XYZ file of C-alpha atoms in Angstrom:
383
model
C 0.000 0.000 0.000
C 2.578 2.018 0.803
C 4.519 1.507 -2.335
C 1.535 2.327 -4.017
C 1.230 5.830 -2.325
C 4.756 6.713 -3.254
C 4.266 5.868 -6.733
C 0.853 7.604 -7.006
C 2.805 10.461 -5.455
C 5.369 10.450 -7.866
C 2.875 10.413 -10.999
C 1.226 13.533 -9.252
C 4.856 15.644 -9.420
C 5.391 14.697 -12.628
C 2.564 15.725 -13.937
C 3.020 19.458 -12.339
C 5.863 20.116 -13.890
C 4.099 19.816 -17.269
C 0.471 20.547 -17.269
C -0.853 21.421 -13.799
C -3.565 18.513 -13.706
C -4.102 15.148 -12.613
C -2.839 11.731 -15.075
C -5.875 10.010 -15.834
C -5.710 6.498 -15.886
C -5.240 4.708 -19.372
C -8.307 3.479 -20.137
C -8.454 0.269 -22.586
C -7.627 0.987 -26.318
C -10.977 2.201 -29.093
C -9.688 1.549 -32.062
C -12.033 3.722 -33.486
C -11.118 6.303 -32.213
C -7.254 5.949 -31.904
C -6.023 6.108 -35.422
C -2.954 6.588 -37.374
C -0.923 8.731 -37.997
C -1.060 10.214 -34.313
C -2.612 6.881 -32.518
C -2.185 3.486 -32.534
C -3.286 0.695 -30.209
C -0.257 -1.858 -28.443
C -1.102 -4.855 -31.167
C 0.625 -7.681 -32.932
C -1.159 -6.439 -36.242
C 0.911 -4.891 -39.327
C -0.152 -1.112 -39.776
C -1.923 -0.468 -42.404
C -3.785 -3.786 -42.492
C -1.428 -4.706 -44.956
C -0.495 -8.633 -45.663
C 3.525 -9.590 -44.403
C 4.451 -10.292 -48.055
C 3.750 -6.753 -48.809
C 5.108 -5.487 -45.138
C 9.258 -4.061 -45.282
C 11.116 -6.174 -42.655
C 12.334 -3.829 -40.776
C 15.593 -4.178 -39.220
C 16.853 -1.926 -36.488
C 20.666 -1.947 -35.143
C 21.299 -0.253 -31.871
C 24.370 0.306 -29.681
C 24.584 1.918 -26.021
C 26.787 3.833 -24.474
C 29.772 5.907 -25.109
C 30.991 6.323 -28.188
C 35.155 6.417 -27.967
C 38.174 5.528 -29.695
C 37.698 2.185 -28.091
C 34.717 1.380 -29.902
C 34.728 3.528 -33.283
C 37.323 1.671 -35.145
C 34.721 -1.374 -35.168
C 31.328 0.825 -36.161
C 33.918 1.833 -39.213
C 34.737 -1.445 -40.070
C 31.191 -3.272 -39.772
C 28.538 -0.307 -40.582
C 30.532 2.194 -43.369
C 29.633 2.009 -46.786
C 27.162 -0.202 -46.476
C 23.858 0.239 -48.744
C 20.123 -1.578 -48.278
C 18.778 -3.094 -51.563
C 17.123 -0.106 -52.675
C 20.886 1.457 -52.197
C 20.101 3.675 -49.413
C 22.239 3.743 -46.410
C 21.842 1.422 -43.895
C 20.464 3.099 -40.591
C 21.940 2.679 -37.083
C 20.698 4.008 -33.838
C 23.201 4.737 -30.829
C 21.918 5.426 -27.667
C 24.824 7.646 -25.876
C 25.722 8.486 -22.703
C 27.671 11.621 -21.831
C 30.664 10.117 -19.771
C 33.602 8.679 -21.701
C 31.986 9.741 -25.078
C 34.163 11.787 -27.941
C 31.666 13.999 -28.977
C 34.022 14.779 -32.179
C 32.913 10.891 -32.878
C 29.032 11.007 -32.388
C 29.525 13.678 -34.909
C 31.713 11.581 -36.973
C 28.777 9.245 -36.634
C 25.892 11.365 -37.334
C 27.753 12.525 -40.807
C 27.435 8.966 -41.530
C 23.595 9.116 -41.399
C 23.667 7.140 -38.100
C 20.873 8.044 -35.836
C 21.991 9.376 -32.058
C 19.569 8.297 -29.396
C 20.249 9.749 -25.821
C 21.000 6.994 -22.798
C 21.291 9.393 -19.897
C 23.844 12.236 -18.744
C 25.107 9.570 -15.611
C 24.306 6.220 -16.646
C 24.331 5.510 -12.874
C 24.588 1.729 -12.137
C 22.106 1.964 -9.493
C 19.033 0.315 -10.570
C 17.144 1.683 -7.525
C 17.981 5.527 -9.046
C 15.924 4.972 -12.312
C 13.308 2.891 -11.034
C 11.812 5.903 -8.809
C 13.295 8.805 -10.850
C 11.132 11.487 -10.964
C 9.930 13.786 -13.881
C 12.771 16.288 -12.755
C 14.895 13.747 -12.555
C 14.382 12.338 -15.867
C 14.676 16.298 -17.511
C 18.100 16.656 -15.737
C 19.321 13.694 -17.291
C 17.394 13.043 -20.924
C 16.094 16.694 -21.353
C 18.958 18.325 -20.486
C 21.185 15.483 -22.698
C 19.722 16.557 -25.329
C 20.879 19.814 -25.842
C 24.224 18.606 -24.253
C 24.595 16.492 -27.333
C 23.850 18.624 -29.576
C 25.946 21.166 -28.338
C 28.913 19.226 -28.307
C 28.369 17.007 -30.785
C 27.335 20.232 -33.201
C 24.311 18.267 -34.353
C 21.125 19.806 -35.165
C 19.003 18.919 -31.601
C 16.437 18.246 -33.988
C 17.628 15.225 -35.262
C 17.995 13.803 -31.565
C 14.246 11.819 -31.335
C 14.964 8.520 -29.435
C 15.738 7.146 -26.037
C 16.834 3.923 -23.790
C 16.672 4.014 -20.185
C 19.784 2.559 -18.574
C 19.558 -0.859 -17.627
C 16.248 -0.807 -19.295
C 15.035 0.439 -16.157
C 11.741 1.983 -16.538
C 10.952 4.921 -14.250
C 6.887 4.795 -14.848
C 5.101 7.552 -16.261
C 7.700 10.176 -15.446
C 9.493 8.840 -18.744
C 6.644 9.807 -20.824
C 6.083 12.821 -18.940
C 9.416 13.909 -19.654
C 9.345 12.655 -23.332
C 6.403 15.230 -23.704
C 8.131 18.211 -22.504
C 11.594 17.213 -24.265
C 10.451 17.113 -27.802
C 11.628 13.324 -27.792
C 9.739 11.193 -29.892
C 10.018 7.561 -29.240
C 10.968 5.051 -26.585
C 13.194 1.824 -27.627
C 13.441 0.738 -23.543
C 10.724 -1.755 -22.906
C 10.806 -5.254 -23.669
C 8.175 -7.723 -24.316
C 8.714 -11.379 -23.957
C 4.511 -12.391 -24.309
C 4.784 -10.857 -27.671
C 7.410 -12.554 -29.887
C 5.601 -14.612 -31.958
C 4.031 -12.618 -33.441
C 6.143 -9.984 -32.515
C 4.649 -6.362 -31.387
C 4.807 -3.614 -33.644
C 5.267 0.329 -32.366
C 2.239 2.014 -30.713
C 1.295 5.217 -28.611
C 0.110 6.066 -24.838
C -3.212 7.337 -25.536
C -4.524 4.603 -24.369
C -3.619 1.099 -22.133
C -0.698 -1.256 -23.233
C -1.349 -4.473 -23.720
C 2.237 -5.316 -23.325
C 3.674 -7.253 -20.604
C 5.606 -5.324 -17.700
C 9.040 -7.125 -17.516
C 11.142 -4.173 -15.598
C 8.549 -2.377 -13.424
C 7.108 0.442 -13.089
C 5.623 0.668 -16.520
C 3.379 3.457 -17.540
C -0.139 3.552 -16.479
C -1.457 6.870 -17.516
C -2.882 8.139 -20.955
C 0.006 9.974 -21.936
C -0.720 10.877 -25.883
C 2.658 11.523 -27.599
C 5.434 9.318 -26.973
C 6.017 6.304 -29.508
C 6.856 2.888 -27.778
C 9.423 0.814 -29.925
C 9.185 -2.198 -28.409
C 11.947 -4.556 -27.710
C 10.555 -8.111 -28.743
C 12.892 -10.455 -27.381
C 15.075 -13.098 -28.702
C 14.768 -16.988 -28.002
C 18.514 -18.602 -26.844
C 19.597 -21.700 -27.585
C 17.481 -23.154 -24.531
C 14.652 -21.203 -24.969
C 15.279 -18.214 -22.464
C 14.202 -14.668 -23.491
C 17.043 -12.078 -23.932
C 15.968 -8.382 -24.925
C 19.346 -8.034 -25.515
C 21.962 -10.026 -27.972
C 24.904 -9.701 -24.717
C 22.152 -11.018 -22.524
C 21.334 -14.441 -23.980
C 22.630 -16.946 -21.364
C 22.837 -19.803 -23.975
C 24.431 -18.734 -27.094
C 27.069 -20.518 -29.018
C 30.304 -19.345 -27.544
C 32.395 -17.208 -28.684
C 33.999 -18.608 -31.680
C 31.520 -20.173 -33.091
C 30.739 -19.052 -36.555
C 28.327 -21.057 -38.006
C 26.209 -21.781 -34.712
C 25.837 -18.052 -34.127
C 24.841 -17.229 -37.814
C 22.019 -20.049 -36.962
C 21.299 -18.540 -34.160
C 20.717 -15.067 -35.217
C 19.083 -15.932 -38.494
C 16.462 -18.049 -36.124
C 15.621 -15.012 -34.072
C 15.196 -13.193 -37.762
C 12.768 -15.669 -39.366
C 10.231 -15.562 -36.525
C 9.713 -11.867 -37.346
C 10.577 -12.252 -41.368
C 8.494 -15.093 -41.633
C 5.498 -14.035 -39.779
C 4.058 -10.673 -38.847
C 7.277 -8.608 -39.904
C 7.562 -6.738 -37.119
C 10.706 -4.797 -37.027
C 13.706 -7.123 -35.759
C 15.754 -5.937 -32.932
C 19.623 -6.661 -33.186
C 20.011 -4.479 -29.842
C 23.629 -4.752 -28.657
C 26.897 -3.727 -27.121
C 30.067 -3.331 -28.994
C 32.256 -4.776 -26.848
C 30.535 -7.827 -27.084
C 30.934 -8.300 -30.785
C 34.546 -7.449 -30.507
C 35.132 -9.835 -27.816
C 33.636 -12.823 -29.339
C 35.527 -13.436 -32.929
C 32.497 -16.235 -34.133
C 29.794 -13.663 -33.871
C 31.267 -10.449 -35.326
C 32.085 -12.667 -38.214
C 28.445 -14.341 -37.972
C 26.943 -10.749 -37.839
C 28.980 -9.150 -40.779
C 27.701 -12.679 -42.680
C 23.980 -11.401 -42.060
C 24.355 -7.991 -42.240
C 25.507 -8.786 -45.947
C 22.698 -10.922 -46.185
C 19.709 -9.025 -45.314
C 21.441 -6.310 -47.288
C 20.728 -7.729 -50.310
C 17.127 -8.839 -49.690
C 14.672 -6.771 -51.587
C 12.145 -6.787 -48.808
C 14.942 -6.015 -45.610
C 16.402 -2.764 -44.897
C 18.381 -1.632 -41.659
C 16.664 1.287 -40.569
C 17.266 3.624 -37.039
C 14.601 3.980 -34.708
C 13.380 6.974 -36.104
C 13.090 5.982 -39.548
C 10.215 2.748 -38.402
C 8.183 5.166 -36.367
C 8.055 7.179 -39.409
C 6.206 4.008 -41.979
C 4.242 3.004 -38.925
C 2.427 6.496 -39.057
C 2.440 5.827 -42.881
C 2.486 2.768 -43.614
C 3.200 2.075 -47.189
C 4.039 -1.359 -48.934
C 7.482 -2.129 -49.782
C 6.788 -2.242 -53.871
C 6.298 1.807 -52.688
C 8.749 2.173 -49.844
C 11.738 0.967 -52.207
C 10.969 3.726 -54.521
C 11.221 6.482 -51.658
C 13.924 9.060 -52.241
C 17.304 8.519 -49.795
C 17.372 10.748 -46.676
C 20.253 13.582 -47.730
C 21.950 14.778 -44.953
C 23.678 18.070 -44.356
C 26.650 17.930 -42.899
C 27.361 18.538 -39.800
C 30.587 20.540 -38.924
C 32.978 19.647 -36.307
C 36.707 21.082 -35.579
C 37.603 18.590 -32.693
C 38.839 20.149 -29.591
C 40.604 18.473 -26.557
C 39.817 19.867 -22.979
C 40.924 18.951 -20.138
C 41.745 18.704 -17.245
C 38.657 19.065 -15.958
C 37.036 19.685 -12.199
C 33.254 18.136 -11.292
C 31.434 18.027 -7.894
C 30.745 14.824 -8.543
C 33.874 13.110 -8.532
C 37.633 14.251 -7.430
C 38.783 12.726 -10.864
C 40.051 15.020 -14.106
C 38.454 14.836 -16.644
C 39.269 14.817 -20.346
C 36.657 15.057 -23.103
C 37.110 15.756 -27.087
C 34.255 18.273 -28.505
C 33.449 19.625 -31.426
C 33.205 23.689 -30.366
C 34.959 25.325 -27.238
C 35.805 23.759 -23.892
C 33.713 24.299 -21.181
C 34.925 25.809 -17.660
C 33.844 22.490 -15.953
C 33.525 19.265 -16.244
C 29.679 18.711 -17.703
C 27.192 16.710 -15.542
C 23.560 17.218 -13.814
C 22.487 20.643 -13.455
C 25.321 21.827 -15.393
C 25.052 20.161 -18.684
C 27.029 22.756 -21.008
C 29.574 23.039 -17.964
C 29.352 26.421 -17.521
């Protein structure tokens, strides 16, 4: 009961902060009245009402955290260059946190045509600290991100839609909340494990998700706005759910070619092969460089599924996008490539640098001048 209290009391703040009134309760979905391109119910049914063999298999790529010198020559090798079969560039979504990223990097990234998602300014490891965050909370450390990264990335902040909660930790409403006020567009946190097969396509908050609550709190309130990606799940080799690729328990060790190109393409087929709902290769880069079998497995279907007429590797952004107009892929393949304009960037080195937070220096790479102090909560430009 008095969890319940806290919670309610939580939902209340939040909801100041933005519009002065109460959260209603989400109240099951009318799907007459909730209609694209603004509203769509949590369902297992293509948009569109169209039939799978006329559905694009969507494919969606993500990495989290920092981006780094550690991890970019590997993103260069596996993701430049590379074209879908209607010889557009491939999308890629990185969810980024602030600390140990090389903003001159995410902008290398972003030039690419690579979609930058926000993962928090702390990416603090305590599970506890998302779990109750409040809507303040969440602005310090998504809202305020956002305009970090674009600052020092030197990245239009409009082109900065998406988000993952560290740990996949929900924090309730407050995410949406926040979302709202933010200008972010979609959520790619929450995973499903009840809706695999079929798998669940994208949907709004106007009205109550069906989807199952695997990392509580989940939202509860009609919050119109926010797009939920959802993370459908993979199958291991024993039949465990993992929402993400570093996370299945049973997988074929590390250098094992051949199983893990089985393994993946499995996972594929039950999305590919039934309902099409976009695939989720949702991952950490140090995991593909530290297991030899699957980067070569994964660079064996990324050439694959590039040369499928039906497949493309799209970012986040780009499904919510056809969801809201949902067009079949004899049309989609004739779209027009997204052109980019370049995004400028004269890398600068700062350092050292002082925080509150932590006695440590730190050092940080940018893409305009340093700041006085080392960026964090509160401070996010470090002025």
């Amino acid at each position: 009961m008095r969890t319940a209290t806290v919670l309610f009391s939580l939902v209340l703040v939040a909801f100041a902060y933005t519009k002065g009134e109460e959260l209603k309760l989400a109240e099951p979905c009318d799907t007459e009245a909730c209609k694209l391109p603004s509203c769509r119910c949590s369902s297992s049914a293509i948009p569109g009402n169209l039939e799978p063999r006329d559905t694009p298999q969507f494919v969606v790529l993500t990495f989290d955290d920092g981006v780094n010198v550690n991890n970019i020559p590997l993103y260069r090798n596996l993701l430049y260059n590379r074209v879908n079969k209607n010889r557009c560039n491939v999308g890629v979504t990185f969810f980024v946190n602030h600390e140990y990223t090389d903003y001159s990097l995410v902008n290398e990234l972003y030039n690419r045509g690579f979609e930058i998602g926000l993962h928090s300014i702390t990416h603090k490891t305590d599970t506890q600290y998302w779990r109750e965050a409040s809507y303040e909370t969440m602005m310090r450390e998504f809202g305020d991100q956002k305009t970090q990264m674009a600052h020092f990335a030197n990245i239009p902040i409009s082109a900065i839609h998406g988000l993952r909660s560290p740990f996949l930790q929900m924090s309730g409403n407050s995410t949406y909340q926040m979302m709202n006020s933010a200008g972010l567009r979609y959520d790619l946190s929450w995973p499903t494990i009840r809706f695999t097969d079929p798998g669940l396509w994208p949907y709004t908050l106007h009205y109550e998700s069906t989807q199952d609550c695997i990392i509580p709190p989940c939202p509860t309130a009609s919050i119109p706005g926010p797009w939920i990606l959802p993370m459908v799940a993979w199958t291991d080799m024993q039949g465990f759910p993992c929402s993400m690729v570093d996370s299945c328990y049973y997988n074929p060790g590390s250098d094992n070619e051949e199983g893990w190109f089985k393994f993946i393409l499995e996972n594929f087929e039950r999305h590919y092969l039934n309902n099409r709902a976009p695939f989720g290769f949702y991952i950490h880069e140090w995991y593909i460089r530290v297991n030899p079998g699957l980067q070569r497995a994964f660079t064996r279907f990324l050439d694959m599924i590039n040369n499928l007429n039906d497949v493309f590797m799209v970012n986040g952004n780009d499904v919510i996008d056809w969801v809201q107009n949902p067009i079949p892929v004899d049309e989609y393949v004739k779209k027009d490539c997204q052109r980019l304009t370049p995004a400028a960037c004269r890398p600068t080195s700062c350092g050292p640098l002082q925080s509150d937070h932590n006695p440590t220096s730190y050092y940080m790479t940018i893409c305009n001048r340093c700041p006085r102090r080392y960026p964090w909560l509160n401070d996010p430009l470090g002025e």
